[in-house]
GROMACS .gro file of C-alpha atoms in nm:
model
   73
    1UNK     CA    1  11.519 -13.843 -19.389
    2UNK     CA    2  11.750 -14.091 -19.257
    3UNK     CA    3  11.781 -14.063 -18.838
    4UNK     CA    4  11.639 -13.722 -18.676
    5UNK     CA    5  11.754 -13.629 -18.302
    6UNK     CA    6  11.506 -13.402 -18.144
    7UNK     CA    7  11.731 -13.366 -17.869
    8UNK     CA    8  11.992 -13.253 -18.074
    9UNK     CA    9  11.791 -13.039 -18.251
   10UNK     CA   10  11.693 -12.878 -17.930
   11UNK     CA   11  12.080 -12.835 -17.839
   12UNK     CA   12  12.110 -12.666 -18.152
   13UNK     CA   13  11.861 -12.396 -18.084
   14UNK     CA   14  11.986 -12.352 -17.754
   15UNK     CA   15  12.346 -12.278 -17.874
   16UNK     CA   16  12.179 -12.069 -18.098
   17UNK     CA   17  12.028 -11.863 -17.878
   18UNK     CA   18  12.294 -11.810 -17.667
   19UNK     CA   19  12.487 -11.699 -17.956
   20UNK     CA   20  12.279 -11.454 -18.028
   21UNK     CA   21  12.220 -11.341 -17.620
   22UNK     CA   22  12.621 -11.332 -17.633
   23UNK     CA   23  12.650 -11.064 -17.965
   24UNK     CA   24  12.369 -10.881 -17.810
   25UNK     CA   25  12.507 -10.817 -17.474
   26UNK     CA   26  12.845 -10.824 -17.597
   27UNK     CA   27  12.693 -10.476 -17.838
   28UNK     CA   28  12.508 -10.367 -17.529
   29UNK     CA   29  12.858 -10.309 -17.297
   30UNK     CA   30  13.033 -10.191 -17.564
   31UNK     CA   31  12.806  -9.927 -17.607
   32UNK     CA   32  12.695  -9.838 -17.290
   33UNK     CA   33  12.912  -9.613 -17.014
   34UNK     CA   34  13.106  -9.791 -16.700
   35UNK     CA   35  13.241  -9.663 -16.441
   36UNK     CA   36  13.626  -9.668 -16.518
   37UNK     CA   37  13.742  -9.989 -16.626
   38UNK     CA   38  13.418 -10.188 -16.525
   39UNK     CA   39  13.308 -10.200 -16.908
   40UNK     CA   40  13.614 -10.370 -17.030
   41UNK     CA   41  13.616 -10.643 -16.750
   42UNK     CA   42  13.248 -10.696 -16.856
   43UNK     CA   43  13.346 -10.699 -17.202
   44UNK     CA   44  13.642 -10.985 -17.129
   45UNK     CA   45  13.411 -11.182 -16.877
   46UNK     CA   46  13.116 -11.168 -17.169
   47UNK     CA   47  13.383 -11.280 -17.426
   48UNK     CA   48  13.603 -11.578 -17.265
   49UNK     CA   49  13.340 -11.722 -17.032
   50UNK     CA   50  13.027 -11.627 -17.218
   51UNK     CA   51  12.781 -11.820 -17.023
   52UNK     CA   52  12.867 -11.785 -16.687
   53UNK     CA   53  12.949 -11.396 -16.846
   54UNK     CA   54  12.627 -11.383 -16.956
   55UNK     CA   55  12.418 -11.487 -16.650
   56UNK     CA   56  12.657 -11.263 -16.406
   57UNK     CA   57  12.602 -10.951 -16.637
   58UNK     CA   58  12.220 -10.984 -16.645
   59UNK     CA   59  12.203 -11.027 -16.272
   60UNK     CA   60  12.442 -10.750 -16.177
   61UNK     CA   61  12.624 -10.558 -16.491
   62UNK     CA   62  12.312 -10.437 -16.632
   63UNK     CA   63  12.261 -10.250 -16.318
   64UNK     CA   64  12.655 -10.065 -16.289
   65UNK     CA   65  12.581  -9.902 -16.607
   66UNK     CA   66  12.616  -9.505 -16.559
   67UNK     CA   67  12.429  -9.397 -16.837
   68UNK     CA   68  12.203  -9.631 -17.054
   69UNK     CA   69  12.330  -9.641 -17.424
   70UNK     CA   70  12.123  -9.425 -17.675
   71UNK     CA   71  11.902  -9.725 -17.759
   72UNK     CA   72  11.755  -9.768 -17.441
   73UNK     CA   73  11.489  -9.540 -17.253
   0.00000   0.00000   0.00000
């Protein structure tokens, strides 16, 4: 093994992560119900700036939901 970057390797995981967070959530507004439009300007926030999308949907999207999708109890 020639030169191994635990800091990089760190970053990696991290992007990682957050791509995963970013499908999930991304699934979770598409199938959950909005109030008119509110679930497609979640959607496009989620999609073009996914971090700050991310972090402004967990701390106030979740909670504008009308009805939870079927998943969720």
């Amino acid at each position: 093994m020639e030169h191994f970057s635990f800091v990089a390797f760190l970053w990696q995981v991290f992007m990682f992560g957050l791509l995963v967070a970013w499908m999930y959530f991304l699934y979770e507004i598409v199938t959950s119900e909005f109030n008119g439009r509110e679930g497609m300007l979640w959607a496009l926030l989620v999609f073009f700036v996914p971090f700050v999308g991310l972090l402004a949907y967990l701390a106030y999207g979740r909670n504008t939901r009308t009805v939870k999708n079927k998943y969720q109890k």
